[in-house]
Amino acid sequence: MSPFLEMHNISKTFPGVKALDRVDLMLNRGEVHVLAGENGAGKSTLMKIMTGVFRADPGGIIRVEGEDVIIRDPVHARALGISIIYQELAVVDNLTVAENIFLAREPVGPAGLLDRRLMQAEARAVLRELEMDIDPSALVGNLSIGQKQMVEIARAISYRSKLLIMDEPTASLSHHEAETLSRIVRKLAAQGIGIVYISHRLDEIFAIGDRVTVLRDGATVDTQPIARMTPERLVRKMVDRDLSQLFGQHESHASDEVLMSVRNMSLRHRTAQGASVADVNFDLHRGEVLGFFGLVGAGRTEVMEMIFGSRPHDGEISIEGRKVEIRNPSDAIEQGIGFVTEDRQGQGLVLGMSVRENFSLTHLSDYCRFDFVNRRRESARCGDFIRSLAIKTPGPEQKVMNLSGGNQQKVVIAKWVARRPRILIVDEPTRGIDIGAKAEVHTLLNKLAQEGISIIVVSSDLPEILAISDRVVVLKEGRINGVLPRGEATQESVMLAATG
Amino acid sequence: MTVSGNEVAASEQTERTLLGSVMELRHMREFGVLVALLLVGALISLATPYFLTTNNLMGVFRAFSLTAIMSIGMVMVIITGGIDLSVGSAMGLASLVTALTFGAGYSTAAAIAAGLGTGLAFGLFNGLLITAIGLPPFIATLGSLSIGRGMMYMITHGVPVTPETPEIFSVIGQGYVGPVPVPVIIMVALMIIFAIVMRRTRFGRHVYATGGNEYAARLSGVKVNRIKLAVYVLSSTIASLAGVIGFSRYLSAEPASGFGSELDVIAAAAIGGASLAGGIGSVTGAVIGAALVGVIANGVVLLNINTYAQQAITGGVILIAVSLDVLRNRYTGGNG
């Protein structure tokens, strides 16, 4: 019998980027096939080609059950038996479980009204078949993350899917929920359904997978039965790459003096995704660049939000030996903390405002007398930063929405640096910006550290973390699972601390 | 500091040609509604020469001045991304409290203070519902709209309040400085003050930032709750000033005073270029918007058009003005 899905010579080029380069992949029925690789290795592009979101470049061949096909769109993919469960769950909270399972293909009676009874009965049947203990009439909003995921799986199965793609399904699940999920995955595979399983967790990959394909920089590195793989070999295959010369030489400016210490910090409430963060302890030295690494859902951003006061926390923060109360961002700013957020457009910038107005928002009082803004001084200072950070904009009056991602990021950094912070937190500082701007951002961070500013860098780009950090704090499932000094931090050691 | 800043701006302006300045104006958000106002004015004056007489124009100005005054507070609320449906009640309640204070024998100053105080308290109530409890502005002010209206009927039992008032008080609503009615002077003064506040002060900048991206503003250290509280207090207090002026004009506090006026006020702000999504709008635009509606109302009367048609025409103007704004933004990619 031929494999369910064959992909040969699949490439995908975006303007300026080759996301996939002649990838081959073969997926069998009843097999749990793990797709492994770093962020940006091309996993999600490959998934999107499988589900018809993107089309592969000409020359690629896709065969479903032995027949050549061009997957036109997600609806077509579903008709071919290919379904996907994204990391961001796509369920409607204010509908019931049954209504979610049958969303957009609700059974209708002769009078054109919903046939609720049929819907309930069929939903119950699907759930029972999967041994899921969920009431079809329950409101999805009242379910846990794990149960919501079960609802999505049930929906996919009710489409009679033959291939189910799961993108980091356990990233936000509790240990117990993850176990239930792996039982269901095995059960589906036993029924002959093929599973593409994307995960960063080594233990899970080895527990659940039959075969593994490693992607790196858009190309297939290897496909092996799991039995012939070890965690160390897998990690090496995933991360082995030339560290770009662009990152330059690292110079440490860290002093022995502890600037900020965080003790027993925990999230007061779980996040909307159900994640918790607890017992976070670390010191930040003056002039130090402290890297924070962890997988998606490990709690990196939550830790930063707690320090910055935008998320309620328990525990203690001291700056220069004195305990400080940080209850909201204004408190943090008063303590000399700046926060370059991960989501530039949603949290960092007022898109409809000009470069000047965004720039000065953090320190407007510097230009004020009796609350009146002196625009000339404001504009001049903004101009200084535009020049020194080489922000590409026609001028301070340009609206930030018209700037490129890299230049928007520089505006966000500028607005904090202009305040002369003691501590600058940068969350994913180079996500989605090109390599040149990335190198400039690294140089800038290094320069700020040299000036005595302490910097916390959060990034899922491991080479970036290793290149610019003096020490690396590794988070796993909401707890610190290792603090590695520069000499001991390697791709392998950090990845192991994040996954093992 | 600000003086030197203005000097720079002034010297820059003298270097521009007249044509250049007009082209510069074209980029202002108020430009569209200003052109519409002049166009409608020209059309009416072609049909009837009486439109452009000082007498008529001043009458028109006085007629829309109360709506315009309230729209100054409203547009600030709208720029934060909120809405204040209760301005009509704040206005009516303030005129009633002013009347009752006079009726109890207090002085003019006390009566005015009581009226304005009513608005201030009303605004605090709205603002706290929105910031401390977290109610959506639409719901909070819808509730206070009804509460205010109900209180007025409870107090008056549906009968107008007409106390004795000193001569000096009626100057506010009925007086003139030269040919210009006092309410119009108050309107222009408020417009200038709040246009400067919104454009030149930190408070103004924070109002725009709150509406433009509340989360980013908060993370930048803007105390967004204080800003929101402030705009609701300003809106109600300004509305109560309109109430005091209205009472001074007619010297009678009607139970239905201000009824339904929130719609005219919101319309003025929207016609003047304010976006109900927040972050965009201007005080001068709102006043020009109120003027446009006022001029149309006057035109309907002068041209002997059925007065019932006036509301329909006003509605059409709102739709045309806002549609043009939306289309302009679509084609300039939000650069307009």
Short mmCIF file of C-alpha atoms in Angstrom, two decimals, chain A residues 74-301:
data_model
loop_
_atom_site.label_atom_id
_atom_site.label_comp_id
_atom_site.label_asym_id
_atom_site.label_seq_id
_atom_site.Cartn_x
_atom_site.Cartn_y
_atom_site.Cartn_z
CA PRO A 74 -8.02 24.40 3.45
CA VAL A 75 -11.49 23.22 2.40
CA HIS A 76 -9.95 21.12 -0.35
CA ALA A 77 -7.38 19.74 2.10
CA ARG A 78 -10.17 18.72 4.42
CA ALA A 79 -11.99 16.99 1.56
CA LEU A 80 -8.79 15.04 0.92
CA GLY A 81 -8.81 13.95 4.55
CA ILE A 82 -6.17 16.34 5.91
CA SER A 83 -7.01 18.28 9.07
CA ILE A 84 -4.94 20.44 11.36
CA ILE A 85 -5.15 21.49 14.97
CA TYR A 86 -3.32 24.74 15.47
CA GLN A 87 -1.57 25.77 18.63
CA GLU A 88 -4.03 28.63 18.94
CA LEU A 89 -7.24 26.69 19.41
CA ALA A 90 -10.06 27.61 17.06
CA VAL A 91 -13.14 26.94 19.14
CA VAL A 92 -16.07 29.24 19.86
CA ASP A 93 -16.36 29.64 23.62
CA ASN A 94 -20.03 30.57 23.76
CA LEU A 95 -21.25 27.57 21.78
CA THR A 96 -21.69 24.04 23.10
CA VAL A 97 -19.35 21.15 22.42
CA ALA A 98 -21.75 19.66 19.87
CA GLU A 99 -22.25 23.02 18.16
CA ASN A 100 -18.50 23.43 17.89
CA ILE A 101 -18.00 19.97 16.45
CA PHE A 102 -20.60 20.67 13.76
CA LEU A 103 -19.75 24.32 13.21
CA ALA A 104 -20.50 25.46 9.63
CA ARG A 105 -21.98 22.07 8.65
CA GLU A 106 -24.83 21.85 11.13
CA PRO A 107 -27.42 19.17 10.38
CA VAL A 108 -30.65 20.80 9.27
CA GLY A 109 -34.17 19.38 9.47
CA PRO A 110 -36.82 19.57 6.72
CA ALA A 111 -38.09 22.98 7.90
CA GLY A 112 -34.63 24.51 7.64
CA LEU A 113 -34.21 24.50 11.39
CA LEU A 114 -31.23 23.04 13.22
CA ASP A 115 -31.59 19.38 14.05
CA ARG A 116 -30.23 19.66 17.58
CA ARG A 117 -31.05 16.10 18.55
CA LEU A 118 -29.11 14.63 15.66
CA MET A 119 -26.22 16.97 16.37
CA GLN A 120 -26.12 15.94 20.03
CA ALA A 121 -26.34 12.24 19.18
CA GLU A 122 -23.58 12.34 16.60
CA ALA A 123 -21.33 14.46 18.79
CA ARG A 124 -21.88 11.98 21.63
CA ALA A 125 -20.97 9.10 19.34
CA VAL A 126 -17.74 10.73 18.19
CA LEU A 127 -16.74 11.61 21.73
CA ARG A 128 -17.49 8.10 22.98
CA GLU A 129 -15.53 6.53 20.17
CA LEU A 130 -12.52 8.61 21.24
CA GLU A 131 -13.17 7.76 24.90
CA MET A 132 -13.41 11.44 25.73
CA ASP A 133 -15.32 12.20 28.88
CA ILE A 134 -16.97 15.41 27.69
CA ASP A 135 -20.65 16.34 27.74
CA PRO A 136 -21.75 17.37 24.22
CA SER A 137 -24.13 19.98 25.64
CA ALA A 138 -21.46 21.66 27.79
CA LEU A 139 -20.43 25.19 26.93
CA VAL A 140 -16.93 25.12 25.44
CA GLY A 141 -15.99 28.25 27.37
CA ASN A 142 -16.30 26.26 30.59
CA LEU A 143 -13.86 23.56 29.47
CA SER A 144 -10.15 23.39 30.24
CA ILE A 145 -7.56 23.98 27.53
CA GLY A 146 -7.00 20.24 27.26
CA GLN A 147 -10.71 19.56 26.85
CA LYS A 148 -11.03 22.28 24.22
CA GLN A 149 -8.29 20.56 22.32
CA MET A 150 -10.21 17.29 22.59
CA VAL A 151 -13.21 19.05 21.05
CA GLU A 152 -11.04 20.11 18.14
CA ILE A 153 -9.75 16.58 17.71
CA ALA A 154 -13.31 15.26 17.79
CA ARG A 155 -14.26 17.80 15.16
CA ALA A 156 -11.37 16.73 12.93
CA ILE A 157 -12.26 13.05 13.37
CA SER A 158 -15.90 13.71 12.57
CA TYR A 159 -14.71 15.04 9.19
CA ARG A 160 -13.36 11.51 8.61
CA SER A 161 -9.81 12.85 8.51
CA LYS A 162 -7.12 10.42 7.47
CA LEU A 163 -4.25 12.70 8.40
CA LEU A 164 -4.27 14.87 11.47
CA ILE A 165 -1.59 17.54 11.89
CA MET A 166 -1.01 18.71 15.46
CA ASP A 167 1.09 21.81 16.03
CA GLU A 168 2.68 21.72 19.49
CA PRO A 169 -0.49 20.29 20.99
CA THR A 170 0.91 19.96 24.51
CA ALA A 171 2.51 23.41 24.70
CA SER A 172 -0.14 24.71 27.06
CA LEU A 173 -1.38 21.48 28.64
CA SER A 174 -0.86 20.23 32.16
CA HIS A 175 1.09 17.01 32.64
CA HIS A 176 -2.08 15.00 33.15
CA GLU A 177 -3.81 16.50 30.13
CA ALA A 178 -0.73 15.76 28.03
CA GLU A 179 -0.91 12.11 29.04
CA THR A 180 -4.57 11.89 28.05
CA LEU A 181 -3.70 13.49 24.74
CA SER A 182 -0.92 11.03 23.98
CA ARG A 183 -3.26 8.13 24.74
CA ILE A 184 -5.76 9.50 22.23
CA VAL A 185 -3.05 10.08 19.65
CA ARG A 186 -1.94 6.45 19.95
CA LYS A 187 -5.54 5.32 19.67
CA LEU A 188 -6.10 7.33 16.49
CA ALA A 189 -2.92 5.90 15.00
CA ALA A 190 -4.11 2.39 15.85
CA GLN A 191 -7.28 3.14 13.85
CA GLY A 192 -5.10 3.87 10.82
CA ILE A 193 -5.11 7.66 10.99
CA GLY A 194 -1.79 9.27 10.19
CA ILE A 195 -0.55 11.89 12.66
CA VAL A 196 1.94 14.68 12.00
CA TYR A 197 3.11 15.71 15.41
CA ILE A 198 5.07 18.88 15.95
CA SER A 199 6.76 19.24 19.28
CA HIS A 200 9.81 20.72 20.94
CA ARG A 201 9.63 18.41 23.94
CA LEU A 202 12.21 15.69 23.61
CA ASP A 203 10.63 13.34 26.15
CA GLU A 204 7.34 13.54 24.33
CA ILE A 205 8.88 13.07 20.88
CA PHE A 206 10.51 9.86 22.03
CA ALA A 207 7.45 8.63 23.89
CA ILE A 208 4.90 9.11 21.14
CA GLY A 209 6.69 9.13 17.77
CA ASP A 210 7.19 6.31 15.29
CA ARG A 211 9.40 8.27 12.93
CA VAL A 212 10.93 11.72 12.99
CA THR A 213 11.82 14.15 10.23
CA VAL A 214 14.19 16.98 11.14
CA LEU A 215 13.98 20.28 9.28
CA ARG A 216 16.69 22.89 9.45
CA ASP A 217 16.81 26.18 7.53
CA GLY A 218 13.99 25.02 5.28
CA ALA A 219 15.55 21.73 4.24
CA THR A 220 15.07 18.11 5.28
CA VAL A 221 18.07 17.05 7.35
CA ASP A 222 17.06 13.49 8.07
CA THR A 223 14.16 11.09 8.46
CA GLN A 224 14.66 8.21 10.88
CA PRO A 225 12.65 5.74 12.93
CA ILE A 226 12.60 7.05 16.49
CA ALA A 227 14.16 3.82 17.69
CA ARG A 228 17.37 4.74 15.86
CA MET A 229 17.57 8.23 17.36
CA THR A 230 18.86 9.55 20.68
CA PRO A 231 17.93 12.90 22.24
CA GLU A 232 21.49 14.21 21.83
CA ARG A 233 21.65 13.30 18.15
CA LEU A 234 18.24 14.80 17.51
CA VAL A 235 19.16 18.11 19.14
CA ARG A 236 22.42 18.27 17.19
CA LYS A 237 20.57 17.69 13.93
CA MET A 238 18.08 20.41 14.83
CA VAL A 239 20.43 23.18 15.88
CA ASP A 240 23.70 22.50 14.05
CA ARG A 241 24.26 25.54 11.95
CA ASP A 242 26.79 28.23 11.31
CA LEU A 243 26.49 30.99 13.80
CA SER A 244 26.19 34.02 11.65
CA GLN A 245 29.21 36.31 11.66
CA LEU A 246 26.71 39.11 11.82
CA PHE A 247 26.34 38.62 15.55
CA GLY A 248 29.87 39.95 16.02
CA GLN A 249 32.18 39.48 18.95
CA HIS A 250 30.63 39.32 22.38
CA GLU A 251 31.96 41.65 25.02
CA SER A 252 30.72 41.41 28.57
CA HIS A 253 30.05 44.64 30.45
CA ALA A 254 28.49 42.93 33.46
CA SER A 255 29.67 44.13 36.86
CA ASP A 256 29.55 42.16 40.11
CA GLU A 257 26.99 44.52 41.54
CA VAL A 258 23.47 43.06 41.67
CA LEU A 259 21.03 45.65 40.32
CA MET A 260 17.77 43.74 40.60
CA SER A 261 16.91 40.56 42.40
CA VAL A 262 13.70 38.62 41.96
CA ARG A 263 12.64 36.25 44.71
CA ASN A 264 9.87 33.63 44.77
CA MET A 265 7.93 35.34 42.05
CA SER A 266 4.75 33.57 40.95
CA LEU A 267 1.80 34.41 38.78
CA ARG A 268 -1.17 35.32 40.93
CA HIS A 269 -3.62 33.89 38.41
CA ARG A 270 -3.14 31.38 35.65
CA THR A 271 -2.96 32.90 32.20
CA ALA A 272 -5.92 32.75 29.83
CA GLN A 273 -4.17 29.77 28.26
CA GLY A 274 -4.06 28.09 31.68
CA ALA A 275 -0.29 28.33 32.14
CA SER A 276 1.22 29.05 35.53
CA VAL A 277 4.59 30.45 36.53
CA ALA A 278 6.03 29.86 39.98
CA ASP A 279 9.13 30.18 42.16
CA VAL A 280 11.11 32.39 39.85
CA ASN A 281 14.40 33.50 41.44
CA PHE A 282 17.22 35.31 39.69
CA ASP A 283 19.64 38.23 39.97
CA LEU A 284 20.38 40.81 37.31
CA HIS A 285 23.76 42.55 37.43
CA ARG A 286 24.54 46.07 36.37
CA GLY A 287 25.52 46.17 32.72
CA GLU A 288 24.60 42.54 32.24
CA VAL A 289 22.78 41.07 29.26
CA LEU A 290 20.68 38.28 30.73
CA GLY A 291 19.08 35.93 28.22
CA PHE A 292 15.78 34.19 28.89
CA PHE A 293 15.08 31.10 26.86
CA GLY A 294 12.22 28.62 26.91
CA LEU A 295 9.77 26.95 24.60
CA VAL A 296 6.41 28.44 23.71
CA GLY A 297 4.30 28.41 26.86
CA ALA A 298 7.29 28.15 29.21
CA GLY A 299 6.33 31.48 30.76
CA ARG A 300 9.05 33.82 29.50
CA THR A 301 6.78 36.69 28.55
#
